[in-house]
Amino acid sequence: STSATNEKTNMLLMSVWSCFFGQDEEDGTEMGEGDEWMQGKTLIKPLDQLDLTEAELKEEFTRILTANNPHAPQNIVRYSFKERSYKPISSVDQLAVHFVLEGNLLHQDSDEARRQRAKQGGEDAGDVEEGGGEERADSVESKAGKKEQKITNQFNFSERASQTLNNPLRERGCQTEPPPRANFSATANQWEIYDVYLEVLQKQEKNKEKAKAVPKKDDDKGKKKMMLVETQSDDITKVAKVAKIIERMVNQNTFDDIAQDFKYFEDASDEYREQEGTLLPLWKFQYDKAKRLSVTALCWNESYKDLFAVGLGSYDFTKQGRGMLVFYSLKNSTFPEYIYPTTSGILCLDIHKHLPYLVAVGFYDGCVAVYNLKEETLQPIYKSTAKSGKHTDPVWQVKWQKDDMDNNHNFFSVSSDGRVVSWTLVKNELVFTDIIKLSLAGAVSEGPEGVQLPIMACGTSFDFHKQIDYLFLVGTEEGKIHKCSKAYSSQFLETYNAHNMAVDAVKWNHFHTKVFISCSSDWTVKIWDHTIKTPMFTFDLNASVGDVAWSPYSSTVFAAVTTDGKVHTFDLSINKYEAICQQPVVAKKKTKLTHIEFNPVYPIIIVGDDRGYVTSLKLSPNLRKKPKEKKGQELPKGPEVEIAKMEKLLSLLREPENSNA
Amino acid sequence: MQFEETLKRIQTHKGVIGTIVVNAEGKTTLDNSTTVQYAGLLHQLTMKARSTVRDIDPQNDLTFLRIRSKKHEIMVAPDKEYLLIVIQNPSE
């Protein structure tokens, strides 16, 4: 190109000029710049220079400097199968490699390095790694396993090793307290499993009750207290129960012979005595604190055949003081089961036939009370007061009746003030109803203003008919017995002039519905048929008769006690005129017997006296005779037999009367 | 209270030589050596007896146990927590 040749010639010119003008411009490169510098001086045109016009000289020619490789091909074509033709490649590699030099460094961890190391040992390994400081070299050396001595600076090196303080080692051990251990062993028996089930059941039931009680707040609190108390008292009562059992066992041992007699002894000598029998003394019951009191009432418990109640008080008008209600069991004769002290002497008591824990008591001061044996307190659950119709005179007899129509319990009482009163237990109160007023027939006293007031008779005993509910008998102090009905309050159905003195006891026969017995201080015991006004039998016992009782096993056997300390036992089917047994049962002669009761099942009787003792006696076989069966005939059983027996006796008596009449 | 009175009465009863109250673990109040011996042995025996009775019928339970020997009679009445032992000479 022309421009290029222009430049070449210019450069030649420069070099020529430099030779001519000095040695300031030695470098060739500086000559290039001198192109403009040279224009200040005169121009010498070379001979073969082109002649260009001014316009052509001023024409600018652009030169572009690119990074393209001038040697790279620009027309490479490739066959494209897609388009089935040759296509030029758009981008061609413009890289021109001018110089390549391979280094001889290997990474120390590369395979080749390892191979070399393995071949030549640790020396080359040290040479391989030169980068890094002394430390790295050291570490590499230690890795290799051979030590190389450190080359230290001879002039300027100071060892400055330091070591931290090694704290002295101390052993510190600690041990927790081992948890307390206990040996546990248990057996899995059938009964243990049963117990656990029972407990779970009880808990469930308690939870149910709690769930029910939750809506009532007050009740709930009350129940909570109750439950707490129960758990406490459970322990005490359980131990008390055990102690009771032991006490009974100890007593059984001490009185072993009596217990054996009670159960098994039958007097063999009765076979040799024709008709007579004997009473074998068994236990004697006495209570220290009751020594000065006399037994005023006795009653067996119908449900618990070994339990009986003793009422203590005094018959003496002048010596009236406190009284006591005491319960004994045959299983323990040394100490009573229940003791209730009272302010006034007790004169009579009765235990409810079906509810063995309810006891009705009549006092000398005219009150009546009802005790509940289940309660812990020593107070009666009901007591009559002056407002609620208590008697004004001593209450001589009380008797439980069947529950009335509202299912309330009720009992009757008879007193010297002439009233027979019915008491009903309504919730918390004792409601009284006068049933009948015993007025002396015909006897009237002159009251103020000429009004005639009937004089009241004093009732001393009564008894209710076993089958006919409304029928009852009342004995009075005047010696009369009135047959009354609950329905008629002012009139008697019948009156018997029974005795000359007060009627101490009147009792219906257990079997025969028409027969009753009465006894009195006029020394007599009389047996009646209530349809006939005169007695069937009369017995004179030579002493004031305190009490008489029918036996529960025979309609013809009864026993009476007298103030001379004797028990008279009669069996009308054997001997109609005399007692088959007359036996003193108390040691001291002056003791008066006051009451007698037959046990409902066992062949024993209890007798109370005026010194506070109760003696139990066993009836010998002769006293318990049942009618002999004829050979070949079946032995008839049941109350009908007894009735028939009595009826036979009575009919014998009636016939002469009928014939007389 | 009732229990203490009963216990007193038992102790003063005719023929009673001694009474021991044993708790569930076999400890007594008087740690006399004979007492402890009685307590331990009788406790085991009572447990065995009770186990026997209840195994036969779980609804049944032991009321008391009497051991009559030549010299005297030992009566044991068990309870859930306690055991009451009374030694009596019945022939006196």
mmCIF file of N, CA and C in Angstrom, chain A residues 187 189-192 194-195 198-199 234-256 332 334-338 376, chain B residues 1-3 5-7 9-10 13-14 16 50-52 54-56 58-59 63-66 68 73 75-82 84-86 88 90 92:
data_model
loop_
_atom_site.group_PDB
_atom_site.id
_atom_site.type_symbol
_atom_site.label_atom_id
_atom_site.label_comp_id
_atom_site.label_asym_id
_atom_site.label_seq_id
_atom_site.Cartn_x
_atom_site.Cartn_y
_atom_site.Cartn_z
ATOM 1 N N THR A 187 -47.394 -62.854 98.299
ATOM 2 C CA THR A 187 -47.899 -64.075 97.686
ATOM 3 C C THR A 187 -49.150 -63.713 96.908
ATOM 4 N N ASN A 189 -52.320 -65.277 96.358
ATOM 5 C CA ASN A 189 -53.266 -66.337 96.651
ATOM 6 C C ASN A 189 -54.621 -65.959 96.106
ATOM 7 N N GLN A 190 -55.502 -66.906 96.147
ATOM 8 C CA GLN A 190 -56.859 -66.626 95.701
ATOM 9 C C GLN A 190 -57.480 -65.525 96.548
ATOM 10 N N TRP A 191 -57.216 -65.586 97.854
ATOM 11 C CA TRP A 191 -57.880 -64.634 98.711
ATOM 12 C C TRP A 191 -57.274 -63.246 98.605
ATOM 13 N N GLU A 192 -56.007 -63.167 98.272
ATOM 14 C CA GLU A 192 -55.417 -61.841 98.093
ATOM 15 C C GLU A 192 -56.027 -61.163 96.879
ATOM 16 N N TYR A 194 -58.951 -61.798 95.709
ATOM 17 C CA TYR A 194 -60.324 -61.471 96.094
ATOM 18 C C TYR A 194 -60.378 -60.169 96.875
ATOM 19 N N ASP A 195 -59.436 -60.005 97.801
ATOM 20 C CA ASP A 195 -59.394 -58.787 98.613
ATOM 21 C C ASP A 195 -59.218 -57.559 97.749
ATOM 22 N N LEU A 198 -62.339 -56.670 95.984
ATOM 23 C CA LEU A 198 -63.301 -56.068 96.907
ATOM 24 C C LEU A 198 -62.987 -54.606 97.146
ATOM 25 N N GLU A 199 -61.702 -54.338 97.338
ATOM 26 C CA GLU A 199 -61.296 -52.949 97.576
ATOM 27 C C GLU A 199 -61.675 -52.076 96.413
ATOM 28 N N ASP A 234 -62.630 -46.817 112.306
ATOM 29 C CA ASP A 234 -62.519 -48.198 111.819
ATOM 30 C C ASP A 234 -61.395 -48.922 112.533
ATOM 31 N N ASP A 235 -60.248 -48.233 112.652
ATOM 32 C CA ASP A 235 -59.107 -48.899 113.293
ATOM 33 C C ASP A 235 -59.449 -49.263 114.721
ATOM 34 N N ILE A 236 -60.008 -48.285 115.427
ATOM 35 C CA ILE A 236 -60.250 -48.513 116.845
ATOM 36 C C ILE A 236 -61.299 -49.599 117.028
ATOM 37 N N THR A 237 -62.370 -49.497 116.247
ATOM 38 C CA THR A 237 -63.433 -50.477 116.466
ATOM 39 C C THR A 237 -62.962 -51.861 116.090
ATOM 40 N N LYS A 238 -62.136 -51.953 115.071
ATOM 41 C CA LYS A 238 -61.669 -53.279 114.699
ATOM 42 C C LYS A 238 -60.881 -53.898 115.836
ATOM 43 N N VAL A 239 -60.028 -53.127 116.423
ATOM 44 C CA VAL A 239 -59.230 -53.681 117.512
ATOM 45 C C VAL A 239 -60.122 -53.988 118.701
ATOM 46 N N ALA A 240 -61.112 -53.125 118.917
ATOM 47 C CA ALA A 240 -62.020 -53.384 120.026
ATOM 48 C C ALA A 240 -62.749 -54.696 119.818
ATOM 49 N N LYS A 241 -63.096 -54.949 118.576
ATOM 50 C CA LYS A 241 -63.816 -56.186 118.276
ATOM 51 C C LYS A 241 -62.943 -57.386 118.608
ATOM 52 N N VAL A 242 -61.695 -57.285 118.195
ATOM 53 C CA VAL A 242 -60.770 -58.385 118.452
ATOM 54 C C VAL A 242 -60.603 -58.602 119.953
ATOM 55 N N ALA A 243 -60.500 -57.482 120.661
ATOM 56 C CA ALA A 243 -60.343 -57.592 122.112
ATOM 57 C C ALA A 243 -61.566 -58.249 122.731
ATOM 58 N N LYS A 244 -62.709 -57.924 122.171
ATOM 59 C CA LYS A 244 -63.950 -58.524 122.684
ATOM 60 C C LYS A 244 -63.936 -60.037 122.498
ATOM 61 N N ILE A 245 -63.514 -60.428 121.303
ATOM 62 C CA ILE A 245 -63.455 -61.864 121.023
ATOM 63 C C ILE A 245 -62.542 -62.558 122.028
ATOM 64 N N ILE A 246 -61.401 -61.950 122.257
ATOM 65 C CA ILE A 246 -60.439 -62.552 123.197
ATOM 66 C C ILE A 246 -61.042 -62.618 124.596
ATOM 67 N N GLU A 247 -61.743 -61.553 124.951
ATOM 68 C CA GLU A 247 -62.325 -61.561 126.292
ATOM 69 C C GLU A 247 -63.310 -62.706 126.437
ATOM 70 N N ARG A 248 -64.086 -62.901 125.387
ATOM 71 C CA ARG A 248 -65.048 -63.993 125.453
ATOM 72 C C ARG A 248 -64.352 -65.346 125.532
ATOM 73 N N MET A 249 -63.257 -65.436 124.787
ATOM 74 C CA MET A 249 -62.514 -66.702 124.824
ATOM 75 C C MET A 249 -61.969 -66.965 126.214
ATOM 76 N N VAL A 250 -61.414 -65.921 126.802
ATOM 77 C CA VAL A 250 -60.846 -66.070 128.147
ATOM 78 C C VAL A 250 -61.934 -66.484 129.130
ATOM 79 N N ASN A 251 -63.083 -65.840 128.974
ATOM 80 C CA ASN A 251 -64.197 -66.198 129.852
ATOM 81 C C ASN A 251 -64.656 -67.622 129.618
ATOM 82 N N GLN A 252 -64.658 -67.986 128.375
ATOM 83 C CA GLN A 252 -65.080 -69.343 128.074
ATOM 84 C C GLN A 252 -64.164 -70.346 128.758
ATOM 85 N N ASN A 253 -62.886 -70.026 128.760
ATOM 86 C CA ASN A 253 -61.950 -70.914 129.436
ATOM 87 C C ASN A 253 -62.186 -70.977 130.925
ATOM 88 N N THR A 254 -62.381 -69.804 131.496
ATOM 89 C CA THR A 254 -62.574 -69.767 132.946
ATOM 90 C C THR A 254 -63.854 -70.488 133.332
ATOM 91 N N PHE A 255 -64.882 -70.223 132.573
ATOM 92 C CA PHE A 255 -66.166 -70.825 132.912
ATOM 93 C C PHE A 255 -66.450 -72.003 132.004
ATOM 94 N N ASP A 256 -65.410 -72.695 131.691
ATOM 95 C CA ASP A 256 -65.552 -73.778 130.721
ATOM 96 C C ASP A 256 -66.592 -74.785 131.160
ATOM 97 N N ASN A 332 -70.280 -63.759 127.655
ATOM 98 C CA ASN A 332 -69.371 -63.056 128.558
ATOM 99 C C ASN A 332 -70.148 -62.693 129.809
ATOM 100 N N THR A 334 -68.866 -61.810 132.708
ATOM 101 C CA THR A 334 -68.194 -60.935 133.674
ATOM 102 C C THR A 334 -68.445 -59.462 133.424
ATOM 103 N N PHE A 335 -68.773 -59.137 132.193
ATOM 104 C CA PHE A 335 -68.925 -57.713 131.910
ATOM 105 C C PHE A 335 -70.034 -57.508 130.888
ATOM 106 N N PRO A 336 -70.838 -56.485 131.102
ATOM 107 C CA PRO A 336 -71.953 -56.290 130.168
ATOM 108 C C PRO A 336 -71.479 -55.822 128.791
ATOM 109 N N GLU A 337 -72.334 -56.089 127.832
ATOM 110 C CA GLU A 337 -72.024 -55.646 126.467
ATOM 111 C C GLU A 337 -72.319 -54.167 126.296
ATOM 112 N N TYR A 338 -73.449 -53.753 126.825
ATOM 113 C CA TYR A 338 -73.838 -52.347 126.710
ATOM 114 C C TYR A 338 -74.266 -51.849 128.086
ATOM 115 N N GLU A 376 -73.734 -44.576 119.279
ATOM 116 C CA GLU A 376 -72.605 -44.541 120.197
ATOM 117 C C GLU A 376 -72.954 -43.855 121.509
ATOM 118 N N MET B 1 -60.711 -46.438 123.546
ATOM 119 C CA MET B 1 -60.977 -46.429 124.971
ATOM 120 C C MET B 1 -61.598 -47.739 125.411
ATOM 121 N N GLN B 2 -62.602 -48.123 124.711
ATOM 122 C CA GLN B 2 -63.252 -49.387 125.054
ATOM 123 C C GLN B 2 -62.252 -50.522 124.982
ATOM 124 N N PHE B 3 -61.406 -50.441 124.000
ATOM 125 C CA PHE B 3 -60.413 -51.487 123.801
ATOM 126 C C PHE B 3 -59.494 -51.575 124.995
ATOM 127 N N GLU B 5 -60.109 -50.672 128.062
ATOM 128 C CA GLU B 5 -60.821 -51.234 129.227
ATOM 129 C C GLU B 5 -60.932 -52.737 129.106
ATOM 130 N N THR B 6 -61.305 -53.177 127.898
ATOM 131 C CA THR B 6 -61.435 -54.617 127.697
ATOM 132 C C THR B 6 -60.112 -55.306 127.974
ATOM 133 N N LEU B 7 -59.058 -54.718 127.475
ATOM 134 C CA LEU B 7 -57.738 -55.317 127.659
ATOM 135 C C LEU B 7 -57.382 -55.415 129.142
ATOM 136 N N ARG B 9 -59.487 -55.651 131.583
ATOM 137 C CA ARG B 9 -60.292 -56.707 132.192
ATOM 138 C C ARG B 9 -59.703 -58.070 131.907
ATOM 139 N N ILE B 10 -59.238 -58.229 130.654
ATOM 140 C CA ILE B 10 -58.651 -59.515 130.297
ATOM 141 C C ILE B 10 -57.418 -59.779 131.155
ATOM 142 N N HIS B 13 -58.181 -60.931 134.533
ATOM 143 C CA HIS B 13 -59.057 -62.100 134.614
ATOM 144 C C HIS B 13 -58.326 -63.270 135.232
ATOM 145 N N LYS B 14 -59.119 -64.152 135.808
ATOM 146 C CA LYS B 14 -58.545 -65.305 136.511
ATOM 147 C C LYS B 14 -57.782 -66.186 135.527
ATOM 148 N N VAL B 16 -55.185 -65.657 133.693
ATOM 149 C CA VAL B 16 -54.467 -65.087 132.551
ATOM 150 C C VAL B 16 -53.032 -64.799 132.956
ATOM 151 N N ARG B 50 -54.501 -68.248 108.677
ATOM 152 C CA ARG B 50 -55.429 -67.382 107.967
ATOM 153 C C ARG B 50 -55.384 -67.658 106.469
ATOM 154 N N SER B 51 -54.177 -67.852 105.991
ATOM 155 C CA SER B 51 -54.022 -68.146 104.568
ATOM 156 C C SER B 51 -54.756 -69.425 104.219
ATOM 157 N N THR B 52 -54.647 -70.407 105.079
ATOM 158 C CA THR B 52 -55.323 -71.687 104.838
ATOM 159 C C THR B 52 -56.828 -71.494 104.766
ATOM 160 N N ARG B 54 -58.556 -68.868 104.189
ATOM 161 C CA ARG B 54 -59.019 -68.046 103.086
ATOM 162 C C ARG B 54 -58.789 -68.698 101.732
ATOM 163 N N ASP B 55 -57.798 -69.538 101.669
ATOM 164 C CA ASP B 55 -57.578 -70.238 100.405
ATOM 165 C C ASP B 55 -58.752 -71.153 100.097
ATOM 166 N N ILE B 56 -59.256 -71.756 101.149
ATOM 167 C CA ILE B 56 -60.374 -72.674 100.947
ATOM 168 C C ILE B 56 -61.604 -71.890 100.510
ATOM 169 N N PRO B 58 -62.379 -67.723 99.952
ATOM 170 C CA PRO B 58 -61.896 -66.355 100.151
ATOM 171 C C PRO B 58 -62.850 -65.471 100.919
ATOM 172 N N GLN B 59 -64.123 -65.819 100.973
ATOM 173 C CA GLN B 59 -65.040 -64.959 101.703
ATOM 174 C C GLN B 59 -65.002 -65.237 103.194
ATOM 175 N N THR B 63 -61.235 -66.130 112.647
ATOM 176 C CA THR B 63 -61.717 -65.350 113.785
ATOM 177 C C THR B 63 -60.731 -65.437 114.939
ATOM 178 N N PHE B 64 -60.414 -66.665 115.338
ATOM 179 C CA PHE B 64 -59.382 -66.790 116.355
ATOM 180 C C PHE B 64 -58.735 -68.157 116.270
ATOM 181 N N LEU B 65 -57.657 -68.291 117.009
ATOM 182 C CA LEU B 65 -56.871 -69.514 116.976
ATOM 183 C C LEU B 65 -56.550 -69.890 118.422
ATOM 184 N N ARG B 66 -56.818 -71.117 118.784
ATOM 185 C CA ARG B 66 -56.507 -71.558 120.143
ATOM 186 C C ARG B 66 -55.474 -72.667 120.072
ATOM 187 N N ARG B 68 -53.937 -75.302 122.650
ATOM 188 C CA ARG B 68 -53.956 -75.798 124.026
ATOM 189 C C ARG B 68 -52.774 -76.716 124.214
ATOM 190 N N GLU B 73 -52.933 -72.408 127.762
ATOM 191 C CA GLU B 73 -53.600 -72.240 126.479
ATOM 192 C C GLU B 73 -53.242 -70.880 125.901
ATOM 193 N N MET B 75 -54.206 -68.121 123.135
ATOM 194 C CA MET B 75 -55.309 -67.714 122.276
ATOM 195 C C MET B 75 -54.856 -66.533 121.444
ATOM 196 N N VAL B 76 -55.076 -66.635 120.167
ATOM 197 C CA VAL B 76 -54.646 -65.579 119.250
ATOM 198 C C VAL B 76 -55.858 -65.093 118.470
ATOM 199 N N ALA B 77 -56.070 -63.806 118.491
ATOM 200 C CA ALA B 77 -57.169 -63.246 117.694
ATOM 201 C C ALA B 77 -56.568 -62.260 116.710
ATOM 202 N N PRO B 78 -56.625 -62.552 115.409
ATOM 203 C CA PRO B 78 -55.998 -61.649 114.443
ATOM 204 C C PRO B 78 -56.932 -60.545 114.005
ATOM 205 N N ASP B 79 -56.309 -59.533 113.456
ATOM 206 C CA ASP B 79 -57.036 -58.360 113.018
ATOM 207 C C ASP B 79 -56.265 -57.855 111.810
ATOM 208 N N LYS B 80 -56.780 -56.858 111.131
ATOM 209 C CA LYS B 80 -56.056 -56.407 109.944
ATOM 210 C C LYS B 80 -54.694 -55.830 110.284
ATOM 211 N N GLU B 81 -54.627 -55.057 111.355
ATOM 212 C CA GLU B 81 -53.324 -54.471 111.681
ATOM 213 C C GLU B 81 -52.675 -55.117 112.887
ATOM 214 N N TYR B 82 -53.477 -55.665 113.750
ATOM 215 C CA TYR B 82 -52.920 -56.125 115.025
ATOM 216 C C TYR B 82 -53.162 -57.602 115.239
ATOM 217 N N LEU B 84 -53.734 -60.013 118.747
ATOM 218 C CA LEU B 84 -53.866 -59.990 120.197
ATOM 219 C C LEU B 84 -53.640 -61.405 120.704
ATOM 220 N N ILE B 85 -52.679 -61.533 121.566
ATOM 221 C CA ILE B 85 -52.329 -62.871 122.080
ATOM 222 C C ILE B 85 -52.577 -62.877 123.581
ATOM 223 N N VAL B 86 -53.267 -63.910 124.056
ATOM 224 C CA VAL B 86 -53.514 -64.048 125.493
ATOM 225 C C VAL B 86 -53.111 -65.449 125.896
ATOM 226 N N GLN B 88 -53.393 -68.133 128.864
ATOM 227 C CA GLN B 88 -54.193 -68.377 130.055
ATOM 228 C C GLN B 88 -53.948 -69.773 130.553
ATOM 229 N N PRO B 90 -56.069 -72.388 131.958
ATOM 230 C CA PRO B 90 -57.506 -72.588 132.142
ATOM 231 C C PRO B 90 -57.891 -73.425 133.341
ATOM 232 N N GLU B 92 -56.905 -73.240 136.362
ATOM 233 C CA GLU B 92 -56.924 -72.559 137.668
ATOM 234 C C GLU B 92 -58.328 -72.212 138.069
#
